[in-house]
mmCIF file of C-alpha atoms and ligand atoms in Angstrom:
data_model
loop_
_atom_site.group_PDB
_atom_site.id
_atom_site.type_symbol
_atom_site.label_atom_id
_atom_site.label_comp_id
_atom_site.label_asym_id
_atom_site.label_seq_id
_atom_site.Cartn_x
_atom_site.Cartn_y
_atom_site.Cartn_z
ATOM 1 C CA MET Q 17 -0.046 -0.062 -0.027
ATOM 2 C CA PRO Q 18 1.578 3.297 -0.961
ATOM 3 C CA GLU Q 19 2.388 5.767 1.884
ATOM 4 C CA ILE Q 20 0.607 8.908 2.586
ATOM 5 C CA ILE Q 21 2.950 11.864 2.852
ATOM 6 C CA VAL Q 22 2.185 13.991 6.061
ATOM 7 C CA THR Q 23 4.043 17.215 6.412
ATOM 8 C CA GLY Q 24 4.359 18.730 9.910
ATOM 9 C CA ALA Q 25 4.083 15.132 11.271
ATOM 10 C CA ALA Q 26 5.770 16.160 14.579
ATOM 11 C CA GLY Q 27 3.481 19.010 14.878
ATOM 12 C CA PHE Q 28 0.322 19.055 17.083
ATOM 13 C CA ILE Q 29 -2.227 18.403 14.395
ATOM 14 C CA GLY Q 30 0.115 16.356 12.053
ATOM 15 C CA SER Q 31 0.987 13.873 14.821
ATOM 16 C CA PHE Q 32 -2.675 13.138 15.490
ATOM 17 C CA VAL Q 33 -3.464 12.960 11.762
ATOM 18 C CA ALA Q 34 -0.593 10.491 11.425
ATOM 19 C CA THR Q 35 -1.906 8.394 14.386
ATOM 20 C CA ALA Q 36 -5.346 8.292 12.908
ATOM 21 C CA LEU Q 37 -4.013 7.135 9.618
ATOM 22 C CA LEU Q 38 -2.018 4.380 11.157
ATOM 23 C CA ASP Q 39 -4.988 3.342 13.244
ATOM 24 C CA ARG Q 40 -6.935 2.678 10.122
ATOM 25 C CA GLY Q 41 -4.092 0.636 8.685
ATOM 26 C CA GLN Q 42 -2.500 3.175 6.377
ATOM 27 C CA GLN Q 43 1.207 3.726 5.968
ATOM 28 C CA VAL Q 44 2.745 7.250 6.642
ATOM 29 C CA LEU Q 45 5.879 9.085 5.655
ATOM 30 C CA GLY Q 46 6.085 11.911 8.018
ATOM 31 C CA ILE Q 47 8.133 14.965 7.232
ATOM 32 C CA ASP Q 48 9.114 17.749 9.712
ATOM 33 C CA SER Q 49 11.954 20.226 10.136
ATOM 34 C CA LEU Q 50 11.639 20.040 13.983
ATOM 35 C CA ASN Q 51 12.282 23.614 14.009
ATOM 36 C CA ALA Q 52 12.700 25.485 17.523
ATOM 37 C CA TYR Q 53 9.586 27.916 17.195
ATOM 38 C CA TYR Q 54 8.562 26.101 20.340
ATOM 39 C CA ASP Q 55 10.312 23.332 22.463
ATOM 40 C CA PRO Q 56 11.539 20.777 19.954
ATOM 41 C CA ALA Q 57 11.514 18.192 22.836
ATOM 42 C CA LEU Q 58 7.824 18.264 22.563
ATOM 43 C CA LYS Q 59 7.929 17.584 18.799
ATOM 44 C CA LYS Q 60 10.337 14.732 19.426
ATOM 45 C CA ALA Q 61 8.047 13.301 22.193
ATOM 46 C CA ARG Q 62 5.170 13.343 19.802
ATOM 47 C CA LEU Q 63 7.213 11.600 17.159
ATOM 48 C CA GLN Q 64 8.429 8.934 19.559
ATOM 49 C CA ARG Q 65 4.877 7.820 19.961
ATOM 50 C CA LEU Q 66 4.682 7.429 16.216
ATOM 51 C CA GLU Q 67 8.069 5.803 15.594
ATOM 52 C CA GLY Q 68 7.241 2.737 17.471
ATOM 53 C CA ARG Q 69 4.348 2.008 15.193
ATOM 54 C CA ASN Q 70 4.149 -0.302 12.223
ATOM 55 C CA GLY Q 71 3.810 1.639 8.828
ATOM 56 C CA PHE Q 72 5.460 4.881 10.099
ATOM 57 C CA ARG Q 73 8.729 6.278 8.705
ATOM 58 C CA PHE Q 74 10.136 9.775 9.317
ATOM 59 C CA ARG Q 75 12.470 12.200 7.601
ATOM 60 C CA GLN Q 76 13.572 15.395 8.839
ATOM 61 C CA VAL Q 77 13.278 17.738 6.002
ATOM 62 C CA ASP Q 78 12.761 21.553 5.691
ATOM 63 C CA ILE Q 79 10.084 22.019 3.031
ATOM 64 C CA ALA Q 80 11.237 25.436 2.335
ATOM 65 C CA ASP Q 81 14.500 23.922 1.010
ATOM 66 C CA GLU Q 82 13.649 22.820 -2.502
ATOM 67 C CA ALA Q 83 16.722 20.537 -2.959
ATOM 68 C CA ALA Q 84 16.454 18.944 0.440
ATOM 69 C CA LEU Q 85 12.605 18.306 -0.112
ATOM 70 C CA LYS Q 86 13.285 16.848 -3.562
ATOM 71 C CA SER Q 87 15.830 14.359 -2.254
ATOM 72 C CA GLY Q 88 13.552 13.579 0.739
ATOM 73 C CA LEU Q 89 10.699 12.768 -1.385
ATOM 74 C CA GLU Q 90 12.139 11.558 -4.696
ATOM 75 C CA ASP Q 91 11.846 7.797 -3.972
ATOM 76 C CA VAL Q 92 8.239 7.913 -2.731
ATOM 77 C CA LEU Q 93 6.714 10.491 -5.240
ATOM 78 C CA PRO Q 94 6.184 7.991 -8.098
ATOM 79 C CA GLU Q 95 3.915 6.027 -6.060
ATOM 80 C CA ALA Q 96 2.257 8.731 -3.860
ATOM 81 C CA HIS Q 97 -1.551 8.911 -3.972
ATOM 82 C CA HIS Q 98 -2.092 11.349 -1.104
ATOM 83 C CA ILE Q 99 -0.324 14.219 0.658
ATOM 84 C CA ILE Q 100 -1.475 15.984 3.709
ATOM 85 C CA HIS Q 101 0.303 19.112 3.876
ATOM 86 C CA LEU Q 102 0.227 20.621 7.543
ATOM 87 C CA ALA Q 103 3.796 21.975 7.902
ATOM 88 C CA ALA Q 104 3.777 25.751 8.432
ATOM 89 C CA GLN Q 105 5.012 28.453 10.560
ATOM 90 C CA ALA Q 106 1.942 28.953 12.752
ATOM 91 C CA GLY Q 107 1.001 31.646 15.283
ATOM 92 C CA VAL Q 108 -0.465 35.147 14.566
ATOM 93 C CA ARG Q 109 1.506 37.222 16.980
ATOM 94 C CA TYR Q 110 4.923 35.815 16.057
ATOM 95 C CA SER Q 111 4.399 36.750 12.380
ATOM 96 C CA ILE Q 112 4.673 40.421 13.491
ATOM 97 C CA GLN Q 113 8.143 39.810 15.069
ATOM 98 C CA GLN Q 114 9.480 37.280 12.506
ATOM 99 C CA PRO Q 115 7.743 37.664 9.255
ATOM 100 C CA GLU Q 116 10.639 36.059 7.191
ATOM 101 C CA ASP Q 117 9.923 32.643 8.954
ATOM 102 C CA TYR Q 118 6.195 32.898 7.460
ATOM 103 C CA VAL Q 119 7.379 33.692 3.932
ATOM 104 C CA ARG Q 120 9.997 30.840 4.031
ATOM 105 C CA ALA Q 121 7.609 28.023 5.373
ATOM 106 C CA ASN Q 122 4.181 29.159 4.228
ATOM 107 C CA LEU Q 123 4.945 30.650 0.887
ATOM 108 C CA ASN Q 124 8.179 28.783 -0.326
ATOM 109 C CA GLY Q 125 7.270 25.729 1.521
ATOM 110 C CA HIS Q 126 3.656 25.625 0.212
ATOM 111 C CA PHE Q 127 4.827 26.333 -3.253
ATOM 112 C CA ASN Q 128 7.535 23.593 -3.075
ATOM 113 C CA MET Q 129 4.881 21.147 -1.935
ATOM 114 C CA LEU Q 130 2.747 21.939 -4.854
ATOM 115 C CA GLN Q 131 5.714 21.345 -7.263
ATOM 116 C CA MET Q 132 6.259 17.988 -5.508
ATOM 117 C CA ALA Q 133 2.618 17.206 -5.998
ATOM 118 C CA ARG Q 134 2.892 17.902 -9.662
ATOM 119 C CA GLN Q 135 5.723 15.418 -9.882
ATOM 120 C CA ALA Q 136 3.718 12.627 -8.442
ATOM 121 C CA PRO Q 137 2.014 10.893 -11.419
ATOM 122 C CA LYS Q 138 -0.500 9.006 -9.360
ATOM 123 C CA LEU Q 139 -1.457 11.715 -6.970
ATOM 124 C CA GLU Q 140 -5.229 11.750 -6.325
ATOM 125 C CA HIS Q 141 -5.483 14.320 -3.546
ATOM 126 C CA LEU Q 142 -3.504 16.947 -1.802
ATOM 127 C CA VAL Q 143 -5.195 18.291 1.457
ATOM 128 C CA TYR Q 144 -3.572 21.304 3.159
ATOM 129 C CA ALA Q 145 -3.973 23.335 6.110
ATOM 130 C CA SER Q 146 -5.450 26.898 5.991
ATOM 131 C CA SER Q 147 -6.819 29.061 8.795
ATOM 132 C CA SER Q 148 -9.686 30.854 10.232
ATOM 133 C CA SER Q 149 -7.341 33.923 10.279
ATOM 134 C CA VAL Q 150 -7.922 34.366 6.437
ATOM 135 C CA TYR Q 151 -11.364 35.922 7.397
ATOM 136 C CA GLY Q 152 -9.675 38.854 9.047
ATOM 137 C CA ALA Q 153 -11.575 40.916 11.548
ATOM 138 C CA SER Q 154 -14.838 40.273 9.731
ATOM 139 C CA LYS Q 155 -17.868 41.330 11.822
ATOM 140 C CA LYS Q 156 -20.197 39.223 9.789
ATOM 141 C CA VAL Q 157 -20.620 35.761 11.674
ATOM 142 C CA PRO Q 158 -20.406 32.915 11.380
ATOM 143 C CA PHE Q 159 -17.525 33.012 8.752
ATOM 144 C CA ALA Q 160 -18.826 31.461 5.626
ATOM 145 C CA LEU Q 161 -16.797 30.178 2.672
ATOM 146 C CA ASP Q 162 -18.313 32.744 0.174
ATOM 147 C CA ASP Q 163 -17.187 35.613 2.575
ATOM 148 C CA ALA Q 164 -14.556 37.817 1.209
ATOM 149 C CA ALA Q 165 -11.100 36.868 2.602
ATOM 150 C CA ASP Q 166 -9.066 39.792 1.264
ATOM 151 C CA HIS Q 167 -8.384 41.814 4.404
ATOM 152 C CA PRO Q 168 -5.770 39.799 6.455
ATOM 153 C CA VAL Q 169 -5.009 41.532 9.741
ATOM 154 C CA SER Q 170 -1.675 39.620 10.098
ATOM 155 C CA LEU Q 171 1.118 38.409 7.883
ATOM 156 C CA TYR Q 172 0.217 34.796 9.033
ATOM 157 C CA ALA Q 173 -3.166 35.268 7.648
ATOM 158 C CA ALA Q 174 -1.832 36.658 4.371
ATOM 159 C CA THR Q 175 0.351 33.716 3.827
ATOM 160 C CA LYS Q 176 -2.488 31.289 4.531
ATOM 161 C CA ARG Q 177 -4.776 32.970 2.060
ATOM 162 C CA ALA Q 178 -1.950 33.214 -0.476
ATOM 163 C CA ASP Q 179 -1.511 29.314 -0.166
ATOM 164 C CA GLU Q 180 -5.124 28.924 -0.938
ATOM 165 C CA LEU Q 181 -4.801 31.045 -4.139
ATOM 166 C CA LEU Q 182 -1.456 29.296 -5.070
ATOM 167 C CA SER Q 183 -3.441 25.908 -4.683
ATOM 168 C CA ILE Q 184 -6.434 26.958 -6.579
ATOM 169 C CA SER Q 185 -4.156 28.078 -9.621
ATOM 170 C CA TYR Q 186 -2.213 24.712 -9.551
ATOM 171 C CA SER Q 187 -5.492 22.886 -9.351
ATOM 172 C CA ARG Q 188 -6.669 24.474 -12.283
ATOM 173 C CA ILE Q 189 -3.499 24.626 -14.464
ATOM 174 C CA PHE Q 190 -2.132 21.157 -13.571
ATOM 175 C CA TRP Q 191 -5.547 19.591 -12.597
ATOM 176 C CA LEU Q 192 -4.256 18.906 -9.103
ATOM 177 C CA PRO Q 193 -6.995 17.860 -6.974
ATOM 178 C CA GLN Q 194 -6.741 19.677 -3.595
ATOM 179 C CA THR Q 195 -8.768 20.473 -0.449
ATOM 180 C CA GLY Q 196 -7.860 23.557 1.743
ATOM 181 C CA LEU Q 197 -9.112 23.129 5.349
ATOM 182 C CA ARG Q 198 -9.562 26.461 7.325
ATOM 183 C CA PHE Q 199 -8.952 25.281 10.922
ATOM 184 C CA PHE Q 200 -10.430 27.204 13.899
ATOM 185 C CA THR Q 201 -8.381 27.395 17.090
ATOM 186 C CA VAL Q 202 -7.437 23.842 17.543
ATOM 187 C CA TYR Q 203 -6.672 22.615 21.168
ATOM 188 C CA GLY Q 204 -6.134 19.339 23.084
ATOM 189 C CA PRO Q 205 -3.513 17.091 24.642
ATOM 190 C CA TRP Q 206 -0.012 17.512 23.016
ATOM 191 C CA GLY Q 207 -0.984 20.897 21.979
ATOM 192 C CA ARG Q 208 1.044 23.945 21.015
ATOM 193 C CA PRO Q 209 2.767 25.887 23.946
ATOM 194 C CA ASP Q 210 2.341 29.235 22.195
ATOM 195 C CA MET Q 211 -1.560 29.118 22.363
ATOM 196 C CA ALA Q 212 -3.540 30.642 25.100
ATOM 197 C CA TYR Q 213 -4.975 27.434 26.577
ATOM 198 C CA TYR Q 214 -1.543 26.036 26.895
ATOM 199 C CA LYS Q 215 -0.037 29.192 28.429
ATOM 200 C CA PHE Q 216 -2.994 29.700 30.914
ATOM 201 C CA THR Q 217 -2.810 26.100 32.214
ATOM 202 C CA LYS Q 218 1.011 26.295 32.748
ATOM 203 C CA ALA Q 219 0.834 29.628 34.430
ATOM 204 C CA ILE Q 220 -2.158 28.647 36.710
ATOM 205 C CA LEU Q 221 -0.474 25.405 37.813
ATOM 206 C CA GLU Q 222 2.839 27.311 38.459
ATOM 207 C CA GLY Q 223 0.951 29.905 40.437
ATOM 208 C CA GLN Q 224 1.912 32.628 37.935
ATOM 209 C CA PRO Q 225 -0.497 35.368 36.624
ATOM 210 C CA ILE Q 226 -2.076 34.982 32.986
ATOM 211 C CA GLU Q 227 -2.376 37.718 30.583
ATOM 212 C CA THR Q 228 -5.795 38.157 28.907
ATOM 213 C CA TYR Q 229 -6.845 40.768 26.452
ATOM 214 C CA ALA Q 230 -9.599 43.090 26.189
ATOM 215 C CA GLY Q 231 -11.221 41.899 29.542
ATOM 216 C CA GLY Q 232 -11.283 38.343 28.186
ATOM 217 C CA ALA Q 233 -14.137 39.253 25.875
ATOM 218 C CA LEU Q 234 -12.373 38.018 22.613
ATOM 219 C CA GLN Q 235 -14.177 34.862 21.376
ATOM 220 C CA ARG Q 236 -12.789 31.873 19.538
ATOM 221 C CA ASP Q 237 -14.488 28.896 17.943
ATOM 222 C CA PHE Q 238 -12.291 26.444 20.029
ATOM 223 C CA THR Q 239 -12.125 23.139 18.177
ATOM 224 C CA TYR Q 240 -11.009 19.892 19.853
ATOM 225 C CA ILE Q 241 -8.141 17.920 18.142
ATOM 226 C CA ASP Q 242 -10.218 14.754 17.649
ATOM 227 C CA ASP Q 243 -12.853 16.558 15.899
ATOM 228 C CA ILE Q 244 -10.366 18.255 13.540
ATOM 229 C CA VAL Q 245 -8.712 14.886 12.854
ATOM 230 C CA ALA Q 246 -12.077 13.483 11.926
ATOM 231 C CA GLY Q 247 -12.517 16.418 9.504
ATOM 232 C CA VAL Q 248 -9.074 15.992 7.910
ATOM 233 C CA LEU Q 249 -9.673 12.364 7.317
ATOM 234 C CA ALA Q 250 -13.150 12.875 5.862
ATOM 235 C CA ALA Q 251 -11.567 15.602 3.576
ATOM 236 C CA LEU Q 252 -8.941 13.172 2.519
ATOM 237 C CA ASP Q 253 -11.364 10.499 1.618
ATOM 238 C CA ARG Q 254 -13.579 12.828 -0.513
ATOM 239 C CA PRO Q 255 -11.419 14.590 -3.227
ATOM 240 C CA PRO Q 256 -13.230 17.315 -5.144
ATOM 241 C CA PRO Q 257 -15.706 15.974 -7.557
ATOM 242 C CA VAL Q 258 -14.656 15.733 -11.192
ATOM 243 C CA GLY Q 259 -16.281 17.974 -13.659
ATOM 244 C CA GLY Q 260 -15.921 21.414 -12.245
ATOM 245 C CA GLU Q 261 -13.573 24.294 -13.538
ATOM 246 C CA GLU Q 262 -10.901 23.357 -11.063
ATOM 247 C CA PRO Q 263 -10.634 20.412 -8.631
ATOM 248 C CA HIS Q 264 -10.237 22.533 -5.584
ATOM 249 C CA ARG Q 265 -12.449 22.836 -2.500
ATOM 250 C CA LEU Q 266 -12.179 24.813 0.816
ATOM 251 C CA PHE Q 267 -13.904 23.866 4.014
ATOM 252 C CA ASN Q 268 -14.085 25.459 7.434
ATOM 253 C CA LEU Q 269 -13.217 23.118 10.250
ATOM 254 C CA GLY Q 270 -14.523 24.790 13.367
ATOM 255 C CA ASN Q 271 -16.852 23.966 16.269
ATOM 256 C CA ASP Q 272 -19.790 26.294 15.417
ATOM 257 C CA SER Q 273 -19.853 27.376 19.075
ATOM 258 C CA PRO Q 274 -17.681 30.442 19.802
ATOM 259 C CA GLU Q 275 -16.608 30.812 23.456
ATOM 260 C CA SER Q 276 -15.108 33.812 25.192
ATOM 261 C CA VAL Q 277 -11.569 33.730 26.659
ATOM 262 C CA ASN Q 278 -13.198 34.308 29.900
ATOM 263 C CA ALA Q 279 -15.158 31.039 29.414
ATOM 264 C CA LEU Q 280 -11.846 29.262 28.430
ATOM 265 C CA VAL Q 281 -10.170 30.578 31.817
ATOM 266 C CA THR Q 282 -13.161 29.296 33.725
ATOM 267 C CA ALA Q 283 -12.887 25.863 32.175
ATOM 268 C CA ILE Q 284 -9.100 25.765 32.876
ATOM 269 C CA GLU Q 285 -9.598 26.895 36.474
ATOM 270 C CA ALA Q 286 -12.177 24.094 37.014
ATOM 271 C CA ALA Q 287 -10.002 21.627 35.479
ATOM 272 C CA CYS Q 288 -6.886 22.607 37.546
ATOM 273 C CA GLY Q 289 -8.921 23.236 40.613
ATOM 274 C CA ARG Q 290 -7.239 26.658 40.994
ATOM 275 C CA LYS Q 291 -8.110 30.328 40.363
ATOM 276 C CA ALA Q 292 -6.224 32.382 37.792
ATOM 277 C CA GLN Q 293 -4.467 35.643 38.816
ATOM 278 C CA ARG Q 294 -5.194 37.863 35.831
ATOM 279 C CA ILE Q 295 -3.444 40.776 34.281
ATOM 280 C CA ASP Q 296 -5.413 42.442 31.537
ATOM 281 C CA GLN Q 297 -4.007 44.025 28.391
ATOM 282 C CA PRO Q 298 -5.395 45.661 25.374
ATOM 283 C CA MET Q 299 -5.921 43.438 22.254
ATOM 284 C CA PRO Q 300 -2.684 42.899 20.442
ATOM 285 C CA LEU Q 301 -1.893 43.875 16.868
ATOM 286 C CA GLY Q 302 -2.811 40.893 14.462
ATOM 287 C CA ASP Q 303 -5.581 39.591 16.732
ATOM 288 C CA VAL Q 304 -9.304 39.612 15.888
ATOM 289 C CA PRO Q 305 -12.298 40.052 18.259
ATOM 290 C CA LYS Q 306 -14.118 36.811 17.203
ATOM 291 C CA THR Q 307 -14.129 33.758 15.122
ATOM 292 C CA TRP Q 308 -16.953 31.554 14.318
ATOM 293 C CA ALA Q 309 -17.038 28.913 11.620
ATOM 294 C CA ASP Q 310 -19.988 28.232 9.394
ATOM 295 C CA ILE Q 311 -19.564 24.496 9.004
ATOM 296 C CA SER Q 312 -22.651 23.716 7.070
ATOM 297 C CA ALA Q 313 -20.721 22.785 3.802
ATOM 298 C CA SER Q 314 -18.435 20.576 5.934
ATOM 299 C CA ARG Q 315 -21.470 18.880 7.607
ATOM 300 C CA GLN Q 316 -23.021 18.478 4.151
ATOM 301 C CA GLU Q 317 -19.991 17.394 2.067
ATOM 302 C CA LEU Q 318 -17.779 15.826 4.585
ATOM 303 C CA GLY Q 319 -20.183 14.442 7.139
ATOM 304 C CA TYR Q 320 -18.075 16.586 9.568
ATOM 305 C CA SER Q 321 -19.743 16.816 13.138
ATOM 306 C CA PRO Q 322 -17.839 18.176 15.974
ATOM 307 C CA THR Q 323 -18.861 16.764 19.325
ATOM 308 C CA VAL Q 324 -16.421 17.861 22.038
ATOM 309 C CA LYS Q 325 -17.395 20.752 24.245
ATOM 310 C CA LEU Q 326 -14.828 23.189 25.620
ATOM 311 C CA GLU Q 327 -15.078 22.088 29.325
ATOM 312 C CA GLU Q 328 -14.642 18.444 28.239
ATOM 313 C CA GLY Q 329 -11.798 19.151 25.825
ATOM 314 C CA ILE Q 330 -10.041 21.338 28.300
ATOM 315 C CA ARG Q 331 -10.209 18.543 31.056
ATOM 316 C CA HIS Q 332 -8.408 16.149 28.575
ATOM 317 C CA PHE Q 333 -5.802 18.826 27.950
ATOM 318 C CA VAL Q 334 -5.185 19.599 31.600
ATOM 319 C CA ALA Q 335 -4.999 15.904 32.478
ATOM 320 C CA TRP Q 336 -2.308 15.404 29.744
ATOM 321 C CA TYR Q 337 -0.425 18.595 30.647
ATOM 322 C CA ARG Q 338 -0.101 17.536 34.293
ATOM 323 C CA GLU Q 339 1.192 14.198 33.369
ATOM 324 C CA TYR Q 340 3.571 15.527 30.538
ATOM 325 C CA ALA Q 341 4.899 18.500 32.681
ATOM 326 C CA LYS Q 342 4.876 16.498 36.007
ATOM 327 C CA VAL Q 343 2.897 19.179 37.787
HETATM 328 N N1 NAD G 402 -3.480 24.795 15.799
HETATM 329 C C1 NAD G 402 -4.369 25.649 15.307
HETATM 330 O O1 NAD G 402 -5.338 26.246 16.058
HETATM 331 C C2 NAD G 402 -4.349 26.008 13.898
HETATM 332 C C3 NAD G 402 -5.424 26.882 13.418
HETATM 333 C C4 NAD G 402 -5.415 27.222 12.131
HETATM 334 C C5 NAD G 402 -4.485 26.721 11.084
HETATM 335 N N2 NAD G 402 -3.474 25.758 11.705
HETATM 336 C C6 NAD G 402 -2.444 25.269 10.658
HETATM 337 O O2 NAD G 402 -2.466 23.882 10.810
HETATM 338 C C7 NAD G 402 -1.289 23.333 10.606
HETATM 339 C C8 NAD G 402 -0.655 22.653 11.713
HETATM 340 O O3 NAD G 402 -0.630 23.427 12.834
HETATM 341 P P1 NAD G 402 -0.297 22.961 14.457
HETATM 342 O O4 NAD G 402 -1.034 23.714 15.266
HETATM 343 O O5 NAD G 402 -0.167 21.459 14.329
HETATM 344 O O6 NAD G 402 1.145 23.586 14.410
HETATM 345 P P2 NAD G 402 2.617 23.037 14.776
HETATM 346 O O7 NAD G 402 3.574 24.080 14.879
HETATM 347 O O8 NAD G 402 2.539 22.203 16.113
HETATM 348 O O9 NAD G 402 2.988 22.124 13.621
HETATM 349 C C9 NAD G 402 3.511 22.468 12.537
HETATM 350 C C10 NAD G 402 4.756 21.656 12.139
HETATM 351 O O10 NAD G 402 5.406 21.992 10.908
HETATM 352 C C11 NAD G 402 6.745 21.978 11.208
HETATM 353 N N3 NAD G 402 7.417 22.813 10.243
HETATM 354 C C12 NAD G 402 7.325 24.266 10.371
HETATM 355 N N4 NAD G 402 8.000 24.829 9.198
HETATM 356 C C13 NAD G 402 8.492 23.780 8.561
HETATM 357 C C14 NAD G 402 9.385 23.515 7.367
HETATM 358 N N5 NAD G 402 9.734 24.742 6.769
HETATM 359 N N6 NAD G 402 9.651 22.376 6.940
HETATM 360 C C15 NAD G 402 9.190 21.291 7.551
HETATM 361 N N7 NAD G 402 8.461 21.314 8.665
HETATM 362 C C16 NAD G 402 8.237 22.594 9.265
HETATM 363 C C17 NAD G 402 7.039 22.366 12.516
HETATM 364 O O11 NAD G 402 8.232 21.869 13.099
HETATM 365 C C18 NAD G 402 5.826 21.841 13.224
HETATM 366 O O12 NAD G 402 6.155 20.551 13.813
HETATM 367 C C19 NAD G 402 -0.363 24.644 10.255
HETATM 368 O O13 NAD G 402 -0.495 24.714 8.844
HETATM 369 C C20 NAD G 402 -0.959 25.740 10.833
HETATM 370 O O14 NAD G 402 -0.799 26.933 10.261
HETATM 371 C C21 NAD G 402 -3.487 25.538 13.035
#
């Protein structure tokens, strides 16, 4: 059985997607640069769980390095049927401090992956990660696929929207079937240390203050990792139908249930059994007041149906964190 190439396999979402593919008997070639945007020990620990499993191989490759990517994939491309491309420089705020990293990983890296996909003669489907941030600070909610996505408020968002446009052009010119998934604030065990739920949990358990913005009124459509993984696999199994102008589709993968940061803090306090000490700051540059996914197309076309409520997902995260961090 040909391997499925998963980029960003040592990342939060990628490691769970790889696990789910292995669970259903598929073979996975994981690619990741293991960069130090956050503690590489966490990426290695995620990988360790995968490396013991039948059907998993890993290659440390930087997708922005064209020559390295080519030689890393050369032997598998002739037989590759599916690629799940999740590697990227994530994070909205860091894109203001370090824009070059986003141009490299998200623009050059995405372009290189499209070039690789073109060279895979049997490729049936490339699924890639986009983001809710492409909707910018839109006041019209929920965010729907036919809403304009041309006013990014961060460079991160701009690179993700650019990825979608690059993909649309390649799907049309080279008839490369693709699906872009706009993820909405994904959280859960083994999650990313740069995200609020992780930082809040760590600080609360260490007795440190947490920093909230705009009185905690910002709202996010927090989406649990298991729901996201189910959506990624459902998308993978349903390439765009033939017959249209371009074999490319976009979907929102969110929870359709926005919650405030105050509600997030309350859920974390309950799961930790401790109260947070809060310091409030104004909303930072690049952030948006609210996200909310319209998932009607994902429900209809992918059978996507998120089930995990914030309190439950946060309980799972806090239980994992206490064990991982030994606190
Ligand atoms: N987690 C979320 O809430 C969220 C929301 C919207 C979109 N996304 C997107 O989903 C994808 C996965 O996100 P995540 O939360 O798992 O992030 P993550 O940072 O945990 O995973 C991304 C992985 O990509 C790897 N990577 C980065 N640059 C690379 C490069 N040049 N070459 C090879 N590997 C590289 C990193 O080492 C990391 O392991 C990303 O594309 C991200 O932009 C995530």
